[in-house]
Amino acid sequence: MTLPPERETLATRRQNLVPDAPQTSPYLIVLAGIDRGDRHQIFEGALVLGRSRDECDVCFQDDGISRKHAEVTLARDGTMTARDLGSTNGTLCNNQPLGQDPHQLRDGDKLQLGNDVLLELRFQSALTANYQQELYSSAVRDPLTGVYNKGYLLDRMKSEFSFAVRHDCPLALIVLDVDHFKRINDGHGHSAGDEVLKSLCRRIEVATRQEDIFARYGGEEFVLLLRDQALKPALTTAERLRRTVEEHAFEVAGGSIPVTISLGVAVATKQGLSSPEALFEAADAALYRAKNTGRNRVCSPADDPQA
């Protein structure tokens, strides 16, 4: 039976409303590890995975990952391969060890780097990938300031402490607090206080290294984690941050206001501070010493007369 012309037209219109299948791109999705939930788009060419920020395209700050651990390659014809780069703890694809010869990958394959990092290869549309990246960011980022949140910080403290112990290198931690923050809220309003915190975070992120972990611990208290920094350079970093904040004009409705911070610095070494919790407590105690002795200053355990 032939459809009437008007119904043929309606059917045609409905077909035209159905969008084409969205174009997909390959992504490596972190299923296990500190950065679980994160994803990395794969572009044409070789993608080096490992621990070194200088030598790798995708960096995993995990103690079981080698500096240059594995490589994923996307050829022009769409073929994808993976190979191990002579890593210490090996690379698995679907639980099978990879050698240094390329192994072809398919959608859904799982790559394990070392003992703890598990990745899955997925082809996704840009819309799906952006949505899932937003979910990841909301899980690890502070919604007001955009810096890492307390949960992510605590996870990284454990892994960085383990790395410091294994490689016998120092791990510095700076705890900082905005001086008289309640006065800012009371005198200029909570929206002004929020703007101060956001501006403060932008200033500090610019003044720190890419590999440093900067997080909001709670309220107006923030933490900076510095891999492989002894006490002296960590104190230098803290003093630079103090001056950066003190010299900046914080603009709020009605003009600019002066803002200062107090900072406490502690360093874990092989000789002392045997846990991440002890490291934080030492830096936090130094922070309170800075606040109780005048604010807008940097203190460390070495400043404690009872130490």
PDB file of C-alpha atoms in Angstrom:
ATOM      1  CA  MET A   1       0.000   0.000   0.000  1.00  0.00           C
ATOM      2  CA  THR A   2       1.367   3.386  -1.012  1.00  0.00           C
ATOM      3  CA  LEU A   3       1.375   6.046   1.661  1.00  0.00           C
ATOM      4  CA  PRO A   4      -0.486   9.259   0.942  1.00  0.00           C
ATOM      5  CA  PRO A   5       1.825  12.101  -0.086  1.00  0.00           C
ATOM      6  CA  GLU A   6       1.257  14.009   3.136  1.00  0.00           C
ATOM      7  CA  ARG A   7       2.266  10.972   5.227  1.00  0.00           C
ATOM      8  CA  GLU A   8       5.348  10.396   3.074  1.00  0.00           C
ATOM      9  CA  THR A   9       6.326  13.985   3.714  1.00  0.00           C
ATOM     10  CA  LEU A  10       5.825  13.585   7.463  1.00  0.00           C
ATOM     11  CA  ALA A  11       7.911  10.387   7.548  1.00  0.00           C
ATOM     12  CA  THR A  12      10.660  12.111   5.600  1.00  0.00           C
ATOM     13  CA  ARG A  13      10.652  15.008   8.013  1.00  0.00           C
ATOM     14  CA  ARG A  14      10.934  12.650  10.978  1.00  0.00           C
ATOM     15  CA  GLN A  15      13.909  10.909   9.384  1.00  0.00           C
ATOM     16  CA  ASN A  16      15.586  14.246   8.855  1.00  0.00           C
ATOM     17  CA  LEU A  17      15.210  15.007  12.557  1.00  0.00           C
ATOM     18  CA  VAL A  18      17.322  11.973  13.537  1.00  0.00           C
ATOM     19  CA  PRO A  19      20.930  13.227  13.977  1.00  0.00           C
ATOM     20  CA  ASP A  20      23.865  11.412  12.505  1.00  0.00           C
ATOM     21  CA  ALA A  21      25.826   9.215  14.890  1.00  0.00           C
ATOM     22  CA  PRO A  22      28.237  11.444  16.823  1.00  0.00           C
ATOM     23  CA  GLN A  23      31.883  11.179  15.897  1.00  0.00           C
ATOM     24  CA  THR A  24      33.886   9.354  18.528  1.00  0.00           C
ATOM     25  CA  SER A  25      37.493   9.631  19.652  1.00  0.00           C
ATOM     26  CA  PRO A  26      39.655   7.246  21.700  1.00  0.00           C
ATOM     27  CA  TYR A  27      40.180   7.987  25.391  1.00  0.00           C
ATOM     28  CA  LEU A  28      42.097   6.289  28.173  1.00  0.00           C
ATOM     29  CA  ILE A  29      39.870   6.262  31.264  1.00  0.00           C
ATOM     30  CA  VAL A  30      41.479   5.764  34.670  1.00  0.00           C
ATOM     31  CA  LEU A  31      39.564   2.968  36.441  1.00  0.00           C
ATOM     32  CA  ALA A  32      41.922   2.517  39.393  1.00  0.00           C
ATOM     33  CA  GLY A  33      44.621   4.672  40.917  1.00  0.00           C
ATOM     34  CA  ILE A  34      44.778   8.076  42.551  1.00  0.00           C
ATOM     35  CA  ASP A  35      43.320   9.790  39.473  1.00  0.00           C
ATOM     36  CA  ARG A  36      40.457   7.296  39.003  1.00  0.00           C
ATOM     37  CA  GLY A  37      37.720   8.816  36.895  1.00  0.00           C
ATOM     38  CA  ASP A  38      40.083  11.016  34.918  1.00  0.00           C
ATOM     39  CA  ARG A  39      40.386  10.562  31.150  1.00  0.00           C
ATOM     40  CA  HIS A  40      42.974  11.349  28.489  1.00  0.00           C
ATOM     41  CA  GLN A  41      42.184  11.758  24.808  1.00  0.00           C
ATOM     42  CA  ILE A  42      44.462   9.931  22.393  1.00  0.00           C
ATOM     43  CA  PHE A  43      45.603  11.808  19.294  1.00  0.00           C
ATOM     44  CA  GLU A  44      47.488  10.573  16.256  1.00  0.00           C
ATOM     45  CA  GLY A  45      51.044   9.644  17.156  1.00  0.00           C
ATOM     46  CA  ALA A  46      52.702   8.192  20.246  1.00  0.00           C
ATOM     47  CA  LEU A  47      51.412   8.875  23.766  1.00  0.00           C
ATOM     48  CA  VAL A  48      53.991   8.132  26.481  1.00  0.00           C
ATOM     49  CA  LEU A  49      52.624   7.122  29.905  1.00  0.00           C
ATOM     50  CA  GLY A  50      54.702   7.299  33.066  1.00  0.00           C
ATOM     51  CA  ARG A  51      55.654   9.163  36.221  1.00  0.00           C
ATOM     52  CA  SER A  52      57.902  11.859  34.734  1.00  0.00           C
ATOM     53  CA  ARG A  53      56.139  15.133  33.910  1.00  0.00           C
ATOM     54  CA  ASP A  54      59.045  16.165  31.705  1.00  0.00           C
ATOM     55  CA  GLU A  55      59.253  12.989  29.616  1.00  0.00           C
ATOM     56  CA  CYS A  56      55.625  11.794  29.436  1.00  0.00           C
ATOM     57  CA  ASP A  57      52.441  12.976  27.765  1.00  0.00           C
ATOM     58  CA  VAL A  58      50.269  11.490  30.505  1.00  0.00           C
ATOM     59  CA  CYS A  59      51.655  11.536  34.035  1.00  0.00           C
ATOM     60  CA  PHE A  60      50.607   9.224  36.875  1.00  0.00           C
ATOM     61  CA  GLN A  61      51.954  10.106  40.313  1.00  0.00           C
ATOM     62  CA  ASP A  62      52.004   6.539  41.558  1.00  0.00           C
ATOM     63  CA  ASP A  63      54.943   4.933  43.298  1.00  0.00           C
ATOM     64  CA  GLY A  64      54.711   1.776  41.173  1.00  0.00           C
ATOM     65  CA  ILE A  65      54.949   3.610  37.845  1.00  0.00           C
ATOM     66  CA  SER A  66      58.292   4.004  36.077  1.00  0.00           C
ATOM     67  CA  ARG A  67      59.459   7.374  34.749  1.00  0.00           C
ATOM     68  CA  LYS A  68      58.610   6.223  31.208  1.00  0.00           C
ATOM     69  CA  HIS A  69      56.362   3.216  31.671  1.00  0.00           C
ATOM     70  CA  ALA A  70      54.379   2.458  28.498  1.00  0.00           C
ATOM     71  CA  GLU A  71      53.429   3.891  25.120  1.00  0.00           C
ATOM     72  CA  VAL A  72      50.112   3.974  23.263  1.00  0.00           C
ATOM     73  CA  THR A  73      50.212   4.814  19.540  1.00  0.00           C
ATOM     74  CA  LEU A  74      47.371   5.867  17.240  1.00  0.00           C
ATOM     75  CA  ALA A  75      48.216   5.417  13.563  1.00  0.00           C
ATOM     76  CA  ARG A  76      46.717   7.493  10.759  1.00  0.00           C
ATOM     77  CA  ASP A  77      44.550   4.554   9.648  1.00  0.00           C
ATOM     78  CA  GLY A  78      43.022   4.345  13.135  1.00  0.00           C
ATOM     79  CA  THR A  79      45.021   1.342  14.313  1.00  0.00           C
ATOM     80  CA  MET A  80      46.005   1.555  17.979  1.00  0.00           C
ATOM     81  CA  THR A  81      48.840  -0.284  19.681  1.00  0.00           C
ATOM     82  CA  ALA A  82      50.437  -0.385  23.123  1.00  0.00           C
ATOM     83  CA  ARG A  83      53.832  -1.522  24.323  1.00  0.00           C
ATOM     84  CA  ASP A  84      55.844  -1.549  27.524  1.00  0.00           C
ATOM     85  CA  LEU A  85      58.899   0.720  27.695  1.00  0.00           C
ATOM     86  CA  GLY A  86      61.016  -1.524  29.894  1.00  0.00           C
ATOM     87  CA  SER A  87      59.187  -0.551  33.072  1.00  0.00           C
ATOM     88  CA  THR A  88      60.139  -1.971  36.448  1.00  0.00           C
ATOM     89  CA  ASN A  89      56.690  -3.335  37.352  1.00  0.00           C
ATOM     90  CA  GLY A  90      55.435  -4.182  33.867  1.00  0.00           C
ATOM     91  CA  THR A  91      52.386  -3.421  31.724  1.00  0.00           C
ATOM     92  CA  LEU A  92      49.410  -5.740  31.236  1.00  0.00           C
ATOM     93  CA  CYS A  93      46.739  -5.713  28.541  1.00  0.00           C
ATOM     94  CA  ASN A  94      43.632  -7.649  29.597  1.00  0.00           C
ATOM     95  CA  ASN A  95      45.811  -9.354  32.254  1.00  0.00           C
ATOM     96  CA  GLN A  96      48.434 -10.448  29.697  1.00  0.00           C
ATOM     97  CA  PRO A  97      51.986  -9.026  29.974  1.00  0.00           C
ATOM     98  CA  LEU A  98      53.095  -6.667  27.220  1.00  0.00           C
ATOM     99  CA  GLY A  99      56.590  -6.657  25.796  1.00  0.00           C
ATOM    100  CA  GLN A 100      58.324  -3.873  23.930  1.00  0.00           C
ATOM    101  CA  ASP A 101      56.792  -4.964  20.602  1.00  0.00           C
ATOM    102  CA  PRO A 102      53.509  -3.195  19.706  1.00  0.00           C
ATOM    103  CA  HIS A 103      50.303  -4.980  20.714  1.00  0.00           C
ATOM    104  CA  GLN A 104      47.096  -4.016  18.887  1.00  0.00           C
ATOM    105  CA  LEU A 105      44.348  -2.464  21.012  1.00  0.00           C
ATOM    106  CA  ARG A 106      40.568  -2.575  20.663  1.00  0.00           C
ATOM    107  CA  ASP A 107      37.714  -0.671  22.220  1.00  0.00           C
ATOM    108  CA  GLY A 108      37.215  -1.870  25.809  1.00  0.00           C
ATOM    109  CA  ASP A 109      40.747  -3.196  26.318  1.00  0.00           C
ATOM    110  CA  LYS A 110      42.215  -2.618  29.774  1.00  0.00           C
ATOM    111  CA  LEU A 111      45.812  -1.605  30.425  1.00  0.00           C
ATOM    112  CA  GLN A 112      47.385  -2.064  33.835  1.00  0.00           C
ATOM    113  CA  LEU A 113      50.489  -0.033  34.654  1.00  0.00           C
ATOM    114  CA  GLY A 114      52.394  -1.429  37.608  1.00  0.00           C
ATOM    115  CA  ASN A 115      50.278  -2.748  40.452  1.00  0.00           C
ATOM    116  CA  ASP A 116      47.688  -0.031  41.004  1.00  0.00           C
ATOM    117  CA  VAL A 117      46.895   1.977  37.849  1.00  0.00           C
ATOM    118  CA  LEU A 118      44.217   0.505  35.579  1.00  0.00           C
ATOM    119  CA  LEU A 119      43.146   2.177  32.321  1.00  0.00           C
ATOM    120  CA  GLU A 120      40.370   1.344  29.879  1.00  0.00           C
ATOM    121  CA  LEU A 121      40.355   2.262  26.189  1.00  0.00           C
ATOM    122  CA  ARG A 122      36.984   3.704  25.170  1.00  0.00           C
ATOM    123  CA  PHE A 123      35.724   5.455  22.055  1.00  0.00           C
ATOM    124  CA  GLN A 124      33.424   8.283  23.113  1.00  0.00           C
ATOM    125  CA  SER A 125      31.754  11.326  21.657  1.00  0.00           C
ATOM    126  CA  ALA A 126      33.031  14.726  22.749  1.00  0.00           C
ATOM    127  CA  LEU A 127      29.731  15.337  24.559  1.00  0.00           C
ATOM    128  CA  THR A 128      30.024  12.148  26.619  1.00  0.00           C
ATOM    129  CA  ALA A 129      33.709  12.728  27.354  1.00  0.00           C
ATOM    130  CA  ASN A 130      33.105  16.321  28.486  1.00  0.00           C
ATOM    131  CA  TYR A 131      30.232  15.252  30.728  1.00  0.00           C
ATOM    132  CA  GLN A 132      32.251  12.521  32.389  1.00  0.00           C
ATOM    133  CA  GLN A 133      35.236  14.859  32.791  1.00  0.00           C
ATOM    134  CA  GLU A 134      32.952  17.290  34.605  1.00  0.00           C
ATOM    135  CA  LEU A 135      31.888  14.466  36.930  1.00  0.00           C
ATOM    136  CA  TYR A 136      35.533  13.710  37.664  1.00  0.00           C
ATOM    137  CA  SER A 137      36.350  17.366  38.317  1.00  0.00           C
ATOM    138  CA  SER A 138      33.411  17.702  40.691  1.00  0.00           C
ATOM    139  CA  ALA A 139      34.741  14.723  42.655  1.00  0.00           C
ATOM    140  CA  VAL A 140      38.298  16.053  43.115  1.00  0.00           C
ATOM    141  CA  ARG A 141      37.954  19.844  42.867  1.00  0.00           C
ATOM    142  CA  ASP A 142      36.669  22.410  45.340  1.00  0.00           C
ATOM    143  CA  PRO A 143      33.538  23.953  43.759  1.00  0.00           C
ATOM    144  CA  LEU A 144      34.320  27.524  44.853  1.00  0.00           C
ATOM    145  CA  THR A 145      38.031  27.906  44.134  1.00  0.00           C
ATOM    146  CA  GLY A 146      38.660  25.167  41.554  1.00  0.00           C
ATOM    147  CA  VAL A 147      41.714  23.820  43.409  1.00  0.00           C
ATOM    148  CA  TYR A 148      41.875  20.233  44.653  1.00  0.00           C
ATOM    149  CA  ASN A 149      39.616  19.271  47.543  1.00  0.00           C
ATOM    150  CA  LYS A 150      40.457  17.660  50.875  1.00  0.00           C
ATOM    151  CA  GLY A 151      39.662  14.111  49.761  1.00  0.00           C
ATOM    152  CA  TYR A 152      42.044  14.269  46.822  1.00  0.00           C
ATOM    153  CA  LEU A 153      44.715  15.875  48.996  1.00  0.00           C
ATOM    154  CA  LEU A 154      44.571  13.094  51.580  1.00  0.00           C
ATOM    155  CA  ASP A 155      44.928  10.441  48.860  1.00  0.00           C
ATOM    156  CA  ARG A 156      47.910  12.234  47.350  1.00  0.00           C
ATOM    157  CA  MET A 157      49.558  12.727  50.747  1.00  0.00           C
ATOM    158  CA  LYS A 158      49.565   8.958  51.246  1.00  0.00           C
ATOM    159  CA  SER A 159      51.024   8.224  47.816  1.00  0.00           C
ATOM    160  CA  GLU A 160      53.600  11.032  47.984  1.00  0.00           C
ATOM    161  CA  PHE A 161      54.677   9.929  51.453  1.00  0.00           C
ATOM    162  CA  SER A 162      55.136   6.383  50.173  1.00  0.00           C
ATOM    163  CA  PHE A 163      57.205   7.711  47.259  1.00  0.00           C
ATOM    164  CA  ALA A 164      59.376   9.807  49.609  1.00  0.00           C
ATOM    165  CA  VAL A 165      60.079   6.815  51.840  1.00  0.00           C
ATOM    166  CA  ARG A 166      60.892   4.501  48.938  1.00  0.00           C
ATOM    167  CA  HIS A 167      63.212   6.959  47.194  1.00  0.00           C
ATOM    168  CA  ASP A 168      64.625   8.524  50.355  1.00  0.00           C
ATOM    169  CA  CYS A 169      63.717  12.065  49.295  1.00  0.00           C
ATOM    170  CA  PRO A 170      62.124  14.825  51.395  1.00  0.00           C
ATOM    171  CA  LEU A 171      58.439  15.715  51.223  1.00  0.00           C
ATOM    172  CA  ALA A 172      57.431  19.225  52.264  1.00  0.00           C
ATOM    173  CA  LEU A 173      53.979  20.336  53.316  1.00  0.00           C
ATOM    174  CA  ILE A 174      52.802  23.936  53.739  1.00  0.00           C
ATOM    175  CA  VAL A 175      49.575  24.749  55.567  1.00  0.00           C
ATOM    176  CA  LEU A 176      48.346  28.310  55.087  1.00  0.00           C
ATOM    177  CA  ASP A 177      45.445  30.279  56.470  1.00  0.00           C
ATOM    178  CA  VAL A 178      43.955  33.694  55.574  1.00  0.00           C
ATOM    179  CA  ASP A 179      44.513  36.124  58.443  1.00  0.00           C
ATOM    180  CA  HIS A 180      41.380  37.620  60.021  1.00  0.00           C
ATOM    181  CA  PHE A 181      39.147  36.123  57.353  1.00  0.00           C
ATOM    182  CA  LYS A 182      36.077  36.571  59.540  1.00  0.00           C
ATOM    183  CA  ARG A 183      36.661  40.328  59.439  1.00  0.00           C
ATOM    184  CA  ILE A 184      36.548  40.225  55.649  1.00  0.00           C
ATOM    185  CA  ASN A 185      33.237  38.376  55.693  1.00  0.00           C
ATOM    186  CA  ASP A 186      31.774  40.606  58.402  1.00  0.00           C
ATOM    187  CA  GLY A 187      33.012  43.868  56.913  1.00  0.00           C
ATOM    188  CA  HIS A 188      32.498  43.234  53.189  1.00  0.00           C
ATOM    189  CA  GLY A 189      30.054  40.335  52.992  1.00  0.00           C
ATOM    190  CA  HIS A 190      30.435  36.634  52.259  1.00  0.00           C
ATOM    191  CA  SER A 191      30.453  37.185  48.493  1.00  0.00           C
ATOM    192  CA  ALA A 192      33.535  39.387  48.942  1.00  0.00           C
ATOM    193  CA  GLY A 193      35.104  36.664  51.077  1.00  0.00           C
ATOM    194  CA  ASP A 194      34.466  34.141  48.296  1.00  0.00           C
ATOM    195  CA  GLU A 195      36.115  36.434  45.754  1.00  0.00           C
ATOM    196  CA  VAL A 196      39.148  36.823  48.010  1.00  0.00           C
ATOM    197  CA  LEU A 197      39.535  33.037  48.266  1.00  0.00           C
ATOM    198  CA  LYS A 198      39.224  32.563  44.500  1.00  0.00           C
ATOM    199  CA  SER A 199      41.724  35.319  43.766  1.00  0.00           C
ATOM    200  CA  LEU A 200      44.081  33.962  46.419  1.00  0.00           C
ATOM    201  CA  CYS A 201      44.047  30.526  44.820  1.00  0.00           C
ATOM    202  CA  ARG A 202      44.769  31.929  41.363  1.00  0.00           C
ATOM    203  CA  ARG A 203      47.754  33.853  42.718  1.00  0.00           C
ATOM    204  CA  ILE A 204      49.181  30.841  44.532  1.00  0.00           C
ATOM    205  CA  GLU A 205      48.714  28.438  41.610  1.00  0.00           C
ATOM    206  CA  VAL A 206      50.670  30.780  39.348  1.00  0.00           C
ATOM    207  CA  ALA A 207      53.469  30.991  41.918  1.00  0.00           C
ATOM    208  CA  THR A 208      53.926  27.223  42.398  1.00  0.00           C
ATOM    209  CA  ARG A 209      55.361  24.375  40.335  1.00  0.00           C
ATOM    210  CA  GLN A 210      53.174  22.319  38.032  1.00  0.00           C
ATOM    211  CA  GLU A 211      53.889  19.159  40.023  1.00  0.00           C
ATOM    212  CA  ASP A 212      52.911  20.709  43.370  1.00  0.00           C
ATOM    213  CA  ILE A 213      49.527  19.769  44.841  1.00  0.00           C
ATOM    214  CA  PHE A 214      47.495  22.747  46.053  1.00  0.00           C
ATOM    215  CA  ALA A 215      44.222  21.993  47.819  1.00  0.00           C
ATOM    216  CA  ARG A 216      41.568  23.594  49.960  1.00  0.00           C
ATOM    217  CA  TYR A 217      41.531  21.819  53.310  1.00  0.00           C
ATOM    218  CA  GLY A 218      38.484  23.625  54.643  1.00  0.00           C
ATOM    219  CA  GLY A 219      37.164  27.172  55.061  1.00  0.00           C
ATOM    220  CA  GLU A 220      40.056  29.582  54.558  1.00  0.00           C
ATOM    221  CA  GLU A 221      42.744  26.922  55.171  1.00  0.00           C
ATOM    222  CA  PHE A 222      44.789  25.526  52.271  1.00  0.00           C
ATOM    223  CA  VAL A 223      47.580  22.987  51.862  1.00  0.00           C
ATOM    224  CA  LEU A 224      50.488  22.807  49.424  1.00  0.00           C
ATOM    225  CA  LEU A 225      52.326  19.504  48.951  1.00  0.00           C
ATOM    226  CA  LEU A 226      55.869  19.748  47.563  1.00  0.00           C
ATOM    227  CA  ARG A 227      57.677  16.644  46.366  1.00  0.00           C
ATOM    228  CA  ASP A 228      61.442  16.453  46.879  1.00  0.00           C
ATOM    229  CA  GLN A 229      61.805  19.759  48.753  1.00  0.00           C
ATOM    230  CA  ALA A 230      63.926  20.056  51.890  1.00  0.00           C
ATOM    231  CA  LEU A 231      63.132  22.534  54.638  1.00  0.00           C
ATOM    232  CA  LYS A 232      65.152  25.482  53.341  1.00  0.00           C
ATOM    233  CA  PRO A 233      63.665  25.613  49.797  1.00  0.00           C
ATOM    234  CA  ALA A 234      60.206  24.899  51.250  1.00  0.00           C
ATOM    235  CA  LEU A 235      60.583  27.902  53.569  1.00  0.00           C
ATOM    236  CA  THR A 236      61.689  29.977  50.582  1.00  0.00           C
ATOM    237  CA  THR A 237      58.559  28.888  48.696  1.00  0.00           C
ATOM    238  CA  ALA A 238      56.356  29.747  51.667  1.00  0.00           C
ATOM    239  CA  GLU A 239      57.927  33.187  52.057  1.00  0.00           C
ATOM    240  CA  ARG A 240      57.451  33.874  48.348  1.00  0.00           C
ATOM    241  CA  LEU A 241      53.766  32.989  48.649  1.00  0.00           C
ATOM    242  CA  ARG A 242      53.388  35.202  51.707  1.00  0.00           C
ATOM    243  CA  ARG A 243      54.835  38.183  49.834  1.00  0.00           C
ATOM    244  CA  THR A 244      52.770  37.422  46.730  1.00  0.00           C
ATOM    245  CA  VAL A 245      49.553  37.656  48.740  1.00  0.00           C
ATOM    246  CA  GLU A 246      50.622  40.643  50.816  1.00  0.00           C
ATOM    247  CA  GLU A 247      51.582  42.688  47.733  1.00  0.00           C
ATOM    248  CA  HIS A 248      48.439  41.884  45.738  1.00  0.00           C
ATOM    249  CA  ALA A 249      45.465  44.251  45.643  1.00  0.00           C
ATOM    250  CA  PHE A 250      42.368  42.110  46.267  1.00  0.00           C
ATOM    251  CA  GLU A 251      39.471  43.795  44.484  1.00  0.00           C
ATOM    252  CA  VAL A 252      35.991  43.488  45.962  1.00  0.00           C
ATOM    253  CA  ALA A 253      32.816  45.522  45.592  1.00  0.00           C
ATOM    254  CA  GLY A 254      33.636  48.973  46.904  1.00  0.00           C
ATOM    255  CA  GLY A 255      37.396  48.834  46.300  1.00  0.00           C
ATOM    256  CA  SER A 256      40.449  46.795  47.251  1.00  0.00           C
ATOM    257  CA  ILE A 257      41.258  45.310  50.640  1.00  0.00           C
ATOM    258  CA  PRO A 258      44.562  44.143  52.156  1.00  0.00           C
ATOM    259  CA  VAL A 259      44.928  40.397  52.655  1.00  0.00           C
ATOM    260  CA  THR A 260      47.700  38.477  54.393  1.00  0.00           C
ATOM    261  CA  ILE A 261      48.311  34.825  55.130  1.00  0.00           C
ATOM    262  CA  SER A 262      50.115  32.832  57.802  1.00  0.00           C
ATOM    263  CA  LEU A 263      51.982  29.678  56.856  1.00  0.00           C
ATOM    264  CA  GLY A 264      53.321  26.609  58.619  1.00  0.00           C
ATOM    265  CA  VAL A 265      55.989  24.429  56.993  1.00  0.00           C
ATOM    266  CA  ALA A 266      57.102  20.895  57.843  1.00  0.00           C
ATOM    267  CA  VAL A 267      59.215  18.339  55.994  1.00  0.00           C
ATOM    268  CA  ALA A 268      59.180  14.557  56.226  1.00  0.00           C
ATOM    269  CA  THR A 269      62.551  12.861  55.921  1.00  0.00           C
ATOM    270  CA  LYS A 270      63.850   9.363  56.546  1.00  0.00           C
ATOM    271  CA  GLN A 271      64.888  10.456  60.037  1.00  0.00           C
ATOM    272  CA  GLY A 272      61.556  11.830  61.231  1.00  0.00           C
ATOM    273  CA  LEU A 273      57.776  12.284  60.771  1.00  0.00           C
ATOM    274  CA  SER A 274      56.894   8.681  60.176  1.00  0.00           C
ATOM    275  CA  SER A 275      53.403   9.159  58.651  1.00  0.00           C
ATOM    276  CA  PRO A 276      51.394  11.591  56.501  1.00  0.00           C
ATOM    277  CA  GLU A 277      49.316  12.443  59.561  1.00  0.00           C
ATOM    278  CA  ALA A 278      52.427  13.366  61.554  1.00  0.00           C
ATOM    279  CA  LEU A 279      53.623  15.553  58.682  1.00  0.00           C
ATOM    280  CA  PHE A 280      50.339  17.445  58.575  1.00  0.00           C
ATOM    281  CA  GLU A 281      50.212  17.857  62.356  1.00  0.00           C
ATOM    282  CA  ALA A 282      53.725  19.325  62.383  1.00  0.00           C
ATOM    283  CA  ALA A 283      52.894  21.850  59.639  1.00  0.00           C
ATOM    284  CA  ASP A 284      49.563  22.699  61.270  1.00  0.00           C
ATOM    285  CA  ALA A 285      51.261  23.320  64.620  1.00  0.00           C
ATOM    286  CA  ALA A 286      53.746  25.619  62.870  1.00  0.00           C
ATOM    287  CA  LEU A 287      50.834  27.487  61.275  1.00  0.00           C
ATOM    288  CA  TYR A 288      49.232  28.159  64.648  1.00  0.00           C
ATOM    289  CA  ARG A 289      52.579  29.348  65.950  1.00  0.00           C
ATOM    290  CA  ALA A 290      52.723  31.821  63.049  1.00  0.00           C
ATOM    291  CA  LYS A 291      49.238  33.082  63.854  1.00  0.00           C
ATOM    292  CA  ASN A 292      49.882  33.328  67.601  1.00  0.00           C
ATOM    293  CA  THR A 293      53.110  35.298  67.115  1.00  0.00           C
ATOM    294  CA  GLY A 294      51.725  38.087  64.969  1.00  0.00           C
ATOM    295  CA  ARG A 295      50.338  36.566  61.724  1.00  0.00           C
ATOM    296  CA  ASN A 296      51.536  37.328  58.177  1.00  0.00           C
ATOM    297  CA  ARG A 297      54.597  35.179  58.715  1.00  0.00           C
ATOM    298  CA  VAL A 298      56.109  31.736  58.061  1.00  0.00           C
ATOM    299  CA  CYS A 299      56.975  29.278  60.810  1.00  0.00           C
ATOM    300  CA  SER A 300      58.389  25.755  60.959  1.00  0.00           C
ATOM    301  CA  PRO A 301      59.020  23.195  63.741  1.00  0.00           C
ATOM    302  CA  ALA A 302      62.524  24.655  64.046  1.00  0.00           C
ATOM    303  CA  ASP A 303      60.930  27.870  65.394  1.00  0.00           C
ATOM    304  CA  ASP A 304      59.392  26.038  68.351  1.00  0.00           C
ATOM    305  CA  PRO A 305      61.507  26.785  71.470  1.00  0.00           C
ATOM    306  CA  GLN A 306      60.330  23.475  72.958  1.00  0.00           C
ATOM    307  CA  ALA A 307      61.367  21.444  69.906  1.00  0.00           C
TER     308      ALA A 307
END
